[in-house]
Coordinates of C-alpha atoms in Angstrom, one line a residue:
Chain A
X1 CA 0.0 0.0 0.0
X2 CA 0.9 4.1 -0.8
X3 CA 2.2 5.9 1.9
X4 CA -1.2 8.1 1.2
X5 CA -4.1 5.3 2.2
X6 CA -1.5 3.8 4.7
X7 CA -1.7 6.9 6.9
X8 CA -5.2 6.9 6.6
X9 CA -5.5 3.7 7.3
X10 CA -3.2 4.5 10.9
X11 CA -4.9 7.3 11.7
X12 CA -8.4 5.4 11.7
X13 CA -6.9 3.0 14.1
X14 CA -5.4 6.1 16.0
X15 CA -8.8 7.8 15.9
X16 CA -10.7 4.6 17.7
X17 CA -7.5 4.2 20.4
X18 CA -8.2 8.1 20.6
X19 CA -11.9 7.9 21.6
X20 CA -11.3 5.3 24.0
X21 CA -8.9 7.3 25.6
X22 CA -10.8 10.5 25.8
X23 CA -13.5 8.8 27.7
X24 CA -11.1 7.4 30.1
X25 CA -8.9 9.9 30.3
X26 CA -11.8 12.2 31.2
X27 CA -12.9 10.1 34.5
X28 CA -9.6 10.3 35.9
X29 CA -9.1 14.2 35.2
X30 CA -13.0 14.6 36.7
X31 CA -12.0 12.8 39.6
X32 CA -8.8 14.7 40.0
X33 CA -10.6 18.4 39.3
X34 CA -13.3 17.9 41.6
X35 CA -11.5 15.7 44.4
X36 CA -7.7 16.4 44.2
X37 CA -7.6 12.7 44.4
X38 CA -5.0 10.9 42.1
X39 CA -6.9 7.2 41.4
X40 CA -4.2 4.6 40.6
X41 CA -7.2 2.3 40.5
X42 CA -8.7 4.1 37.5
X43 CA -7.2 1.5 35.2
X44 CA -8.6 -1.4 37.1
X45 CA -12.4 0.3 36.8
X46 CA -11.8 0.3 33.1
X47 CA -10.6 -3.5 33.0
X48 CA -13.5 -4.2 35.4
X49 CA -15.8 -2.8 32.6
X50 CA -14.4 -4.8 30.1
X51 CA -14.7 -8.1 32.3
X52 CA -18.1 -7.4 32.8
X53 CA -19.2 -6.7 29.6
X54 CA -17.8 -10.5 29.0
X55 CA -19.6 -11.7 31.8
X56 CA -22.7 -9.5 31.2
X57 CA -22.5 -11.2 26.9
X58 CA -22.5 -14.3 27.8
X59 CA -24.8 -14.4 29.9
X60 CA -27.5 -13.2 27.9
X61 CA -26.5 -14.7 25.2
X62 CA -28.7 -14.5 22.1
X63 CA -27.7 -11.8 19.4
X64 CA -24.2 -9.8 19.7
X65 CA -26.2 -6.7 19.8
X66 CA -28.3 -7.6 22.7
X67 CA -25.7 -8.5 25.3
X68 CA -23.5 -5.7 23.9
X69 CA -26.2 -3.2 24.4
X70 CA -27.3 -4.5 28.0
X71 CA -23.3 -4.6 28.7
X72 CA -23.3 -0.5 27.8
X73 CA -25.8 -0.1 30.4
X74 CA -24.7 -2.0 33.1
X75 CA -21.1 -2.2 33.2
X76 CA -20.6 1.3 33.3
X77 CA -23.1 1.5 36.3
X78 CA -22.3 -1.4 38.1
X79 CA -18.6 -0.5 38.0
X80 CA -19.6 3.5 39.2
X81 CA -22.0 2.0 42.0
X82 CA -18.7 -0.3 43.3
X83 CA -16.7 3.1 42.9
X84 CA -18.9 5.0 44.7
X85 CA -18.9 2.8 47.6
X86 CA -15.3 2.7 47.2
X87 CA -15.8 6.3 48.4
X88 CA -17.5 6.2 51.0
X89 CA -16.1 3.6 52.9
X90 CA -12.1 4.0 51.8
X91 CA -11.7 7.4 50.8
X92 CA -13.9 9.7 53.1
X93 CA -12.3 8.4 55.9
X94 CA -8.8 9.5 54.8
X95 CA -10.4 13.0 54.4
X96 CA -9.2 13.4 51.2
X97 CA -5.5 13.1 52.2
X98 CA -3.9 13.6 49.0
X99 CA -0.8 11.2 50.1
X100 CA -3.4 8.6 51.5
X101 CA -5.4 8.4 49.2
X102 CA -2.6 7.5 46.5
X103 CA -1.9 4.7 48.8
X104 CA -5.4 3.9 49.3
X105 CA -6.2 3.3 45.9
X106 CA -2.8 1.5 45.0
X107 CA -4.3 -0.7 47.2
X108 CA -7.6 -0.8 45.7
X109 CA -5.8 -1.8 42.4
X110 CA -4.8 -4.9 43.6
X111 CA -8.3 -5.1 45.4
X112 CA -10.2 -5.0 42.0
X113 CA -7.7 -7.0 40.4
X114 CA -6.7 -10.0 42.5
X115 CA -10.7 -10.5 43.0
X116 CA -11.1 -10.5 39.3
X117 CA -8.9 -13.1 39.1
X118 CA -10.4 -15.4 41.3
X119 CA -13.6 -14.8 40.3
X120 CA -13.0 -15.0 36.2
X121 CA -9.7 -16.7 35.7
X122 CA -6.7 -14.8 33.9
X123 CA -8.5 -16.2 30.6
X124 CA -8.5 -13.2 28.0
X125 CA -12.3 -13.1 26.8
X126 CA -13.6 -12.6 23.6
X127 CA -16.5 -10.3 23.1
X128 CA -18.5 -10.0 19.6
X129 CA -18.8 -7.1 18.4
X130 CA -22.7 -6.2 17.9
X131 CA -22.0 -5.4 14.0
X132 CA -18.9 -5.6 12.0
X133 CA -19.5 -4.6 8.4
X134 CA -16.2 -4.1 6.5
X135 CA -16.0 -1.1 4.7
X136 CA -14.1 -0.5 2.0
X137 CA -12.6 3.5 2.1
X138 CA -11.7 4.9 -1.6
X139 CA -8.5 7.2 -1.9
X140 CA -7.9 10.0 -3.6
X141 CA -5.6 11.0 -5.9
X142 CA -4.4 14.1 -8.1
X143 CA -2.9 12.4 -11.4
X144 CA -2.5 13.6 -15.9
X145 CA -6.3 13.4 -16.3
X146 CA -6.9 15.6 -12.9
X147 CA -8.4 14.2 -9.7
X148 CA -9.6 10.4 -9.7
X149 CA -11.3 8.1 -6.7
X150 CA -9.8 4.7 -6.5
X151 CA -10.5 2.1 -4.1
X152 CA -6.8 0.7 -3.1
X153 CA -6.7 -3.3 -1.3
X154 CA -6.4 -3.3 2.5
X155 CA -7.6 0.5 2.9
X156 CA -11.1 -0.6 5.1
X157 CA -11.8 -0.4 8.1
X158 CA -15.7 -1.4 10.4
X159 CA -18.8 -0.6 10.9
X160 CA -18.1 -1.0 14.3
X161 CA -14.5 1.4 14.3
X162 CA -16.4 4.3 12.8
X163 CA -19.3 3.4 15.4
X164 CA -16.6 3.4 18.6
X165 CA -15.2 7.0 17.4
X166 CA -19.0 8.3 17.0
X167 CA -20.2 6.7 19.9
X168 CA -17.6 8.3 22.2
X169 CA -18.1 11.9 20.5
X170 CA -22.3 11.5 21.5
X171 CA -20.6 10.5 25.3
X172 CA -18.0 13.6 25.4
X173 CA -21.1 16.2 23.9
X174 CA -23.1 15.2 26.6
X175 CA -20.5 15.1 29.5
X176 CA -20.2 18.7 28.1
X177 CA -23.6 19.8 28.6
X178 CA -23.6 17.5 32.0
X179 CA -21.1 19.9 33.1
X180 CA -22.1 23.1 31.5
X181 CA -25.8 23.3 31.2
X182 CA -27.3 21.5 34.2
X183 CA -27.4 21.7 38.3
X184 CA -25.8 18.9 38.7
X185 CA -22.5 19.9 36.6
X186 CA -22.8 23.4 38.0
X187 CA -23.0 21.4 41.4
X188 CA -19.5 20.2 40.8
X189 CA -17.7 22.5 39.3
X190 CA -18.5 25.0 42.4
X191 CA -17.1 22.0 44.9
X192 CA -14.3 22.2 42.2
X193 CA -13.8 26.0 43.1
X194 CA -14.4 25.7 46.5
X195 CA -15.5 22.7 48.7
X196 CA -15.5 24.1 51.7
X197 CA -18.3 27.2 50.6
X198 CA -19.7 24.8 48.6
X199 CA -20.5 23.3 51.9
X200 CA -21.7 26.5 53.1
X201 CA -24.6 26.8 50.7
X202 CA -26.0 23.3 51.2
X203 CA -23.8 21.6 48.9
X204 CA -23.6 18.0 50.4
X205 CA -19.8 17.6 49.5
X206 CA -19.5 13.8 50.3
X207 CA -22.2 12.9 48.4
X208 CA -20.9 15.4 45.8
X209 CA -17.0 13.3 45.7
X210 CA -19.3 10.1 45.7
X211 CA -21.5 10.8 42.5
X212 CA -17.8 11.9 40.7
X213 CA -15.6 8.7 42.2
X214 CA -18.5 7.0 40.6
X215 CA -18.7 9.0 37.4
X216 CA -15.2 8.8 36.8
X217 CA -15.2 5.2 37.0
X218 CA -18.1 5.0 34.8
X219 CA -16.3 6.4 31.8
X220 CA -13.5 4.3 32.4
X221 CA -15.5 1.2 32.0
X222 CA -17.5 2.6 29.1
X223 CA -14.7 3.2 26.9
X224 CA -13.7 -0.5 28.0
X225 CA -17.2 -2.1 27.0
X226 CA -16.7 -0.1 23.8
X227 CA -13.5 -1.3 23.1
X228 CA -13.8 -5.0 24.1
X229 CA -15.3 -6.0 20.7
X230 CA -11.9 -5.0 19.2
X231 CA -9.3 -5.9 22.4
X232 CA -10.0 -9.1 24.6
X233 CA -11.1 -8.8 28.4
X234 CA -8.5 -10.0 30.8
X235 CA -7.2 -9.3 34.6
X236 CA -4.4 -7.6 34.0
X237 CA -5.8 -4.9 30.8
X238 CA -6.1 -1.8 33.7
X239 CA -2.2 -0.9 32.9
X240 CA -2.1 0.9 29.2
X241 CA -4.9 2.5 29.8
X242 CA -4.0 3.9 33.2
X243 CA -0.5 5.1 32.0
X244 CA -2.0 6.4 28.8
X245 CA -4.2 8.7 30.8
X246 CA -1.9 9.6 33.3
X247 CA 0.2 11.3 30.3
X248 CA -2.9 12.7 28.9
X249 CA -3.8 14.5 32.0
X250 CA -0.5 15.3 32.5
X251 CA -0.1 16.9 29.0
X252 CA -3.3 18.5 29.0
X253 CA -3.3 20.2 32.4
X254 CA -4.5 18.3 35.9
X255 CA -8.4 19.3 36.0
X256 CA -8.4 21.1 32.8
X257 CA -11.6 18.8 30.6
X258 CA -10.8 20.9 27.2
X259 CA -7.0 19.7 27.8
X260 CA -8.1 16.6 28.2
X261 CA -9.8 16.1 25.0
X262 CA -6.8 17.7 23.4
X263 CA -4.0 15.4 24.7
X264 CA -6.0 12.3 24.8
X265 CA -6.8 13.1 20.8
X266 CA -3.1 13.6 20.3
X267 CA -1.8 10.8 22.4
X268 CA -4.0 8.4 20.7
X269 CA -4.0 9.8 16.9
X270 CA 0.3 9.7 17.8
X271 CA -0.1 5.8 19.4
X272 CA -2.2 4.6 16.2
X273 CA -0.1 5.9 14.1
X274 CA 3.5 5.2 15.4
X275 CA 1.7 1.4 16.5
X276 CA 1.2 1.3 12.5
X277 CA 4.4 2.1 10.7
X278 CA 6.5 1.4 13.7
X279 CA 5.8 -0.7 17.0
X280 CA 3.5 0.5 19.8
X281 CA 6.3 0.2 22.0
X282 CA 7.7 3.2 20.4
X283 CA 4.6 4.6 20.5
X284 CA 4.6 4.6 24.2
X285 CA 8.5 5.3 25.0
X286 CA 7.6 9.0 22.7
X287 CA 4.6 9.5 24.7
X288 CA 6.2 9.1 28.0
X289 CA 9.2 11.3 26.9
X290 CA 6.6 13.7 25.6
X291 CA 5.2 13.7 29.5
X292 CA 8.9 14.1 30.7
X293 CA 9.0 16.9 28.1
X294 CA 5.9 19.0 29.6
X295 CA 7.1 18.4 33.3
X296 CA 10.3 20.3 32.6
X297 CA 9.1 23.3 30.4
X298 CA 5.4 23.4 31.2
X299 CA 4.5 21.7 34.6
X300 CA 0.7 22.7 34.6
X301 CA 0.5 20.8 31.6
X302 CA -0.3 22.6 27.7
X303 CA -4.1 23.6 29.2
X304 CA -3.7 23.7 33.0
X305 CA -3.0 27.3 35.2
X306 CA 0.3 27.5 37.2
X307 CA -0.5 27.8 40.8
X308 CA 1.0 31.2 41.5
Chain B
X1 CA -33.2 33.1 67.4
X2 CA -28.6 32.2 67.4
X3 CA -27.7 31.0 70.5
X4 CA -24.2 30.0 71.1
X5 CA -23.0 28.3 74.3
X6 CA -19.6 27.4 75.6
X7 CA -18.5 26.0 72.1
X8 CA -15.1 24.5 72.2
X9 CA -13.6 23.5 68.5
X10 CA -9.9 22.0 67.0
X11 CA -8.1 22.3 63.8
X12 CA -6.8 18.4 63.9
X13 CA -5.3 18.4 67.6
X14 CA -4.8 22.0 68.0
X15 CA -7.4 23.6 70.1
X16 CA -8.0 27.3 69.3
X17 CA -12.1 28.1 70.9
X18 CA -11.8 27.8 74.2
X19 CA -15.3 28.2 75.0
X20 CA -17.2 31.4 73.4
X21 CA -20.8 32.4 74.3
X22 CA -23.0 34.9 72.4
X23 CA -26.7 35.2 71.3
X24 CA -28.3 37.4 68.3
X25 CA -31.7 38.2 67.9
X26 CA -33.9 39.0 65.3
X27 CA -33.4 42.7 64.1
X28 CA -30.4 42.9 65.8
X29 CA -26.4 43.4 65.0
X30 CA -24.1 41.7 67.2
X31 CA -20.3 42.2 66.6
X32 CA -17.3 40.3 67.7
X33 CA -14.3 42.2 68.5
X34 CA -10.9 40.5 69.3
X35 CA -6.9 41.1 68.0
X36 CA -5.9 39.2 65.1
X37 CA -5.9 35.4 65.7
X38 CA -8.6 36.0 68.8
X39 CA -10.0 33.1 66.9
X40 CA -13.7 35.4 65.3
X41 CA -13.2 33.6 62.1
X42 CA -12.9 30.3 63.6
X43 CA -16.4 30.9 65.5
X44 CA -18.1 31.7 62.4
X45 CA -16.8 28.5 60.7
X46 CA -17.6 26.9 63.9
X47 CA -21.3 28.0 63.9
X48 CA -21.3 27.1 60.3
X49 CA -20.0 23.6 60.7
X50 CA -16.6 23.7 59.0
X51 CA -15.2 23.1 61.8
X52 CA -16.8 20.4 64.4
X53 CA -18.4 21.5 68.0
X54 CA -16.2 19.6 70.5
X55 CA -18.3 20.9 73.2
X56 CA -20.8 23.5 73.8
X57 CA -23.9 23.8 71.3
X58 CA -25.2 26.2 68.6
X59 CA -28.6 26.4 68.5
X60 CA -31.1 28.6 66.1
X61 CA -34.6 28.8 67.3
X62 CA -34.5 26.5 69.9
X63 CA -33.1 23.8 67.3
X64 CA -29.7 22.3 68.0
X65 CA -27.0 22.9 64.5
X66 CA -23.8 21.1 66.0
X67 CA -25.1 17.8 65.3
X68 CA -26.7 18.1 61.5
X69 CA -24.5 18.0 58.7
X70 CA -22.6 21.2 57.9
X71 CA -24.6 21.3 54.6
X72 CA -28.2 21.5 56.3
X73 CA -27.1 23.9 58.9
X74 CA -27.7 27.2 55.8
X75 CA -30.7 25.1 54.9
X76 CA -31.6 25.8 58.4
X77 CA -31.1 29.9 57.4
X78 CA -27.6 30.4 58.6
X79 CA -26.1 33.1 55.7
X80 CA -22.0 32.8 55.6
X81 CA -20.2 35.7 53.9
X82 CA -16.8 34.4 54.5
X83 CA -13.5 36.3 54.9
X84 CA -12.2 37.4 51.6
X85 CA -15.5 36.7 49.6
X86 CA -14.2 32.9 48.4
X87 CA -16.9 33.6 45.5
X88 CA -16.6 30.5 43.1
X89 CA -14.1 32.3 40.5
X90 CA -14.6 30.7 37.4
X91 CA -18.7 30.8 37.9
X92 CA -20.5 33.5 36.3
X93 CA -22.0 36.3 38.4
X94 CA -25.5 34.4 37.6
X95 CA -24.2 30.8 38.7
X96 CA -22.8 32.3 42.0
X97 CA -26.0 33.9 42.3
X98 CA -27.8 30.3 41.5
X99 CA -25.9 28.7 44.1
X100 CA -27.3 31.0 46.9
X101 CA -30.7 30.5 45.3
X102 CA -30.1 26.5 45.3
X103 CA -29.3 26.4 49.3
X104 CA -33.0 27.3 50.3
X105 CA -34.8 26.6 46.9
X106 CA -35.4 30.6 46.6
X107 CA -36.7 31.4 42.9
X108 CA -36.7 34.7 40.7
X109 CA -38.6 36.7 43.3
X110 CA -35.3 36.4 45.6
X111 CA -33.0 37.1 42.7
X112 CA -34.7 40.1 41.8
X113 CA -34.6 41.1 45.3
X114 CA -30.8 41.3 45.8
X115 CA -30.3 42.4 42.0
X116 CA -32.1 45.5 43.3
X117 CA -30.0 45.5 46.4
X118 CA -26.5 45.7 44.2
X119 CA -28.1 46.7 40.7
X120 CA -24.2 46.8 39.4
X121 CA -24.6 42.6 39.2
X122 CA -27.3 43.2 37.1
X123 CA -24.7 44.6 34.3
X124 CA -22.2 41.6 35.3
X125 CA -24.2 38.6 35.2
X126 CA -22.8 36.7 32.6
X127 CA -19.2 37.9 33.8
X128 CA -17.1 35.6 35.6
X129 CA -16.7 36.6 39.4
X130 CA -13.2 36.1 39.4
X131 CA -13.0 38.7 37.2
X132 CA -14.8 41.2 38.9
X133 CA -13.5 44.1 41.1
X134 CA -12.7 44.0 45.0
X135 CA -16.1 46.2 45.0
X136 CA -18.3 44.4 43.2
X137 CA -16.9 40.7 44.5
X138 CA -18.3 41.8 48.1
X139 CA -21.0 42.6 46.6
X140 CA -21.9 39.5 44.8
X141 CA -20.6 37.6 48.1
X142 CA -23.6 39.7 49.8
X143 CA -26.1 38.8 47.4
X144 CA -24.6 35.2 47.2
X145 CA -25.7 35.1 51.4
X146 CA -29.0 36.8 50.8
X147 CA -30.6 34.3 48.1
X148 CA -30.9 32.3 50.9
X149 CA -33.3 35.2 52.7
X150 CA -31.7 33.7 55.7
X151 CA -32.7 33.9 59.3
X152 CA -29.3 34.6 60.7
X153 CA -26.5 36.2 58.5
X154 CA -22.8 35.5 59.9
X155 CA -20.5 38.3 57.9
X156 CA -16.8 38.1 58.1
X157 CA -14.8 41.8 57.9
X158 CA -16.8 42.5 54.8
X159 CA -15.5 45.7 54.4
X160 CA -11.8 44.4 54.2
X161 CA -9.6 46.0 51.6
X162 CA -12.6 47.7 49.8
X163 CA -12.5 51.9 49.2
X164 CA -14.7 54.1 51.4
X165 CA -17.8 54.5 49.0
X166 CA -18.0 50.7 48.8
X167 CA -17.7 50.5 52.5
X168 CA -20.6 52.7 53.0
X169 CA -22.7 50.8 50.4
X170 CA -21.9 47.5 52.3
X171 CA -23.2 49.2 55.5
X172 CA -25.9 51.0 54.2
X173 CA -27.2 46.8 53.1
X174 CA -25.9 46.0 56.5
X175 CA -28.5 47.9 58.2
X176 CA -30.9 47.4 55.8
X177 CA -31.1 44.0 56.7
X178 CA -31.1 44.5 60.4
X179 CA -34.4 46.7 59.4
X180 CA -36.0 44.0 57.5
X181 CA -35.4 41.6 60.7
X182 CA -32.2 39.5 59.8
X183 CA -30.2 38.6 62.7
X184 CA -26.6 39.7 62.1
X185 CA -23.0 38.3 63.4
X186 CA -20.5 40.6 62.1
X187 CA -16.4 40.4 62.4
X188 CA -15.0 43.6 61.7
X189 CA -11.7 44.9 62.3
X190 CA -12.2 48.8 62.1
X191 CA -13.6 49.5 65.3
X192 CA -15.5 52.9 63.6
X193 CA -17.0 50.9 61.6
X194 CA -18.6 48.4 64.2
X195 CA -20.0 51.1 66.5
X196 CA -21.8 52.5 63.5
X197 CA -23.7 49.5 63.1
X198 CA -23.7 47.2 66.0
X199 CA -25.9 46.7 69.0
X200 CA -23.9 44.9 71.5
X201 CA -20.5 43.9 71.1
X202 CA -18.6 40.4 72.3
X203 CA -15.4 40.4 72.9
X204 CA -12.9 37.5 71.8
X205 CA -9.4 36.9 73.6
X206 CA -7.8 33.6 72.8
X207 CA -10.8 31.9 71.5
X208 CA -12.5 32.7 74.7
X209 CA -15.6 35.1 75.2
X210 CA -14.3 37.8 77.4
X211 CA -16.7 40.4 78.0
X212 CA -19.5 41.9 76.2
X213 CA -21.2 45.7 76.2
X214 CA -23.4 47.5 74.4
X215 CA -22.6 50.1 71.4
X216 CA -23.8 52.5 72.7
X217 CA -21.6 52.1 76.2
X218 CA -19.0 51.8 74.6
X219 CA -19.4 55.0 72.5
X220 CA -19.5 56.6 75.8
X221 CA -16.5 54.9 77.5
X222 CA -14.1 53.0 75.4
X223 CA -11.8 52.1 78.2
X224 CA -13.0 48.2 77.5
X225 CA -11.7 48.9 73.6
X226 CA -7.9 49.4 75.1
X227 CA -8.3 46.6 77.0
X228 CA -8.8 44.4 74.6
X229 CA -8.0 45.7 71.7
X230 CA -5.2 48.5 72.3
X231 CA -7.1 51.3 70.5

């Protein structure tokens, strides 16, 4: 294949590890905004989506489409119920402590994990996707007799690809609005500001780090659920993702949501296509020296605010 | 209507009220008076719940506060203007305004109440407050406290660091209040500017309540405002 259709064909495949990165990329830099709380667990509630999304399949059985769509609903909230009560009975009690709470949920990550392996094996676990048309893309290209559409072999991707990148676009737009346009975003973005006056007009803080533990953990484990058609479920699947977000908040600015989208868009477009032409170990030695990169010349990250 | 008794309160291990007493009734200002670290600010965010009650209680209309949840003690009607404003920056004027509105479930009436109040916020709505000037952030902080159209409204040196014509403005909605029957706790550090407006006074010495007078007696003979103050 042309160098042409075989960067197309790498950024597709950037584009889908992109939008599965956004989503969790965007729990753990909710949970850090609102909380201060750095969750080392945040990988495991992403693998702990996928798992259950297996578990959730196969139990229904039946059509592809009908356990994948019952798996959208309840892995996501199954996996932010477990996080919430994570919460309230691990991390309220450390008050917060920004050091204990590091520890804390280090040792949640084993928590999570260890129990999934004794309750589903360290079997990887297939899930079918709920449609998988492949699609043929044409190309395009400038030649004597002026611009002509051709349709070169092995440039395709899915139905199911293009339906991951859309799906997680309709799940950012209304995470927006969430935050933006509604009581409950403007809920938590004042015990963002301020927790403590937050408290002092009504504002039930607790419950407030509860719901966004929980929400946090809920986009982690949808972007798993959308991405276990393509990857297999296993145990020990919580450790890309959680160092792939870590340098996506990191690049983007602790807290800052539009960063987020930014570096999670870069960092997966950049792993797709270095994985492509080159090896996706590469792709992840760059992407930590890009991390290394923003700590020494821009610490609060390309969208975050210094703290004066 | 506020009745504070004997309340004792910690940051971590570190006592700092060592028992402070104080009532406020309707209609009425009360002010605390003390030097700098008496611990005033640390017996509003006691009364507020920020910080626990070891001992003593707090009670508002008979009903005691030290045991609810800090966040139902300003649905109770407990207003907090803090020291310093702490407005929610990067909210609008509106959404800071919202958030008062929220603690009580107050609607449009209430907004239009304290828009007529400060009239400026009006022009700044869809400004953020962090943005705003010194002026105009006390101002919102005020209006912020009054959408809850609370009982009892605790105010901590709201005249800090503002110029003299905002000052007066501040007071002049000070006293309103008092006049539509809010019961006020104010902090103040200019001592001018507390006899203007306050009934009686309590005095704070190493979170303790010392002594207490009235206004007007001490108009008359301010020997008590050497003694505990140096003025």
């Amino acid at each position: 294949m042309e160098f042409g259709p075989h960067l197309m064909l790498a950024s597709l495949e950037g584009a889908v590890i992109a939008s599965v990165l956004v989503l969790t990329s965007m729990g753990l830099s909710i949970v850090f905004g609102v909380m201060r709380v750095v969750n080392v667990a945040h990988g495991e509630f992403y693998m702990l989506g996928a798992v259950l999304a297996w578990y959730v399949t196969s139990l229904l059985g039946g059509h592809p489409a009908v356990g994948f769509v019952a798996a959208l609903v309840a892995a996501p909230l199954l996996v932010g119920a477990i996080a919430a009560s994570a919460d309230r009975v691990i991390l309220k009690h450390l008050k917060y402590d920004p050091d204990r709470t590091i520890v804390a949920t280090i040792g949640l990550l084993y928590i999570i994990q260890q129990t999934t392996l004794m309750t589903f094996g360290p079997d990887a676990r297939p899930v079918a996707p709920p449609f998988n048309h492949r699609l043929a893309l044409p190309w395009f290209e400038f030649g004597d007799s002026g611009f002509a559409m051709y349709w070169p072999w092995g440039l395709s991707t899915t139905s199911y690809k293009l339906f991951v990148i859309a799906a997680a676009a309709v799940v950012l737009i209304a995470l927006w609005l969430l935050i933006t346009r509604t009581k409950i975003g403007l809920i938590m973005r004042a015990t963002q500001q301020d927790s403590e006056t937050a408290q002092a007009f009504g504002i039930p803080v607790g419950r407030v780090y509860s719901m966004v533990f929980g929400l946090g953990a809920a986009l982690a484990a949808l972007g798993a659920v959308l991405v276990v058609p393509i990857q297999q479920a296993h145990y020990l699947m919580g450790a890309d993702p959680l160092l792939l977000s870590f340098i996506v908040v990191i690049i983007g600015g602790l807290g800052s949501l539009p960063g987020t989208v930014v570096a999670a868009l870069l960092i997966g477009m950049s792993d797709g296509i270095i994985s492509v032409f080159f090896s996706p170990t590469l792709a992840k030695i760059i992407a930590t020296f890009l991390v290394a990169m923003v700590l020494v010349w821009r610490p609060q990250g390309l969208f975050g605010r210094s703290v004066p | 209507m506020l009745e504070v008794k004997n309340i004792h309160a910690a940051y971590g291990d570190a006592i700092t009220l060592h028992g402070v007493s104080f009532d406020v009734q309707p209609s009425e200002i009360l002010c605390l008076l003390g030097r700098n670290g008496a611990g005033k600010t640390t017996t509003l965010k006691t009364v507020m719940g920020i910080l626990p009650v070891t001992s003593g209680s707090v009670t508002l209309e008979g009903e005691e506060m030290s045991s609810l949840p800090p966040h139902e003690i300003p649905r109770r009607g407990i207003g907090y203007i803090p020291q310093g404003r702490r407005l929610f920056p990067e909210l609008t004027v509106n959404q800071n305004i919202e958030i008062g509105l929220m603690t009580r479930g107050m609607g449009k009436d209430t907004k239009e109440w304290v828009l007529e109040l400060f009239p400026r916020l009006r022009e700044r709505l869809k400004q953020t407050a962090g943005t705003l000037s010194g002026g105009e952030q006390q101002m919102l902080a005020t209006a912020r406290a009054l959408c809850l159209r609370p009982k009892v409204l605790l105010l901590d040196e709201p005249t800090e660091g503002l110029q003299p014509s905002m000052i007066a403005l501040i007071r002049d909605v000070i006293l309103k209040m008092k006049n539509e029957g809010f019961a006020i706790v104010l902090v103040e550090q200019k001592v001018d500017a507390v006899l203007q407006v306050a009934d009686r006074v309590v005095f704070i010495e190493n979170g303790r309540s010392v002594d207490r007078a009235t206004a007007a007696d001490l108009k008359r003979d301010p020997q008590m405002l050497t003694q505990y103050l140096g003025v």
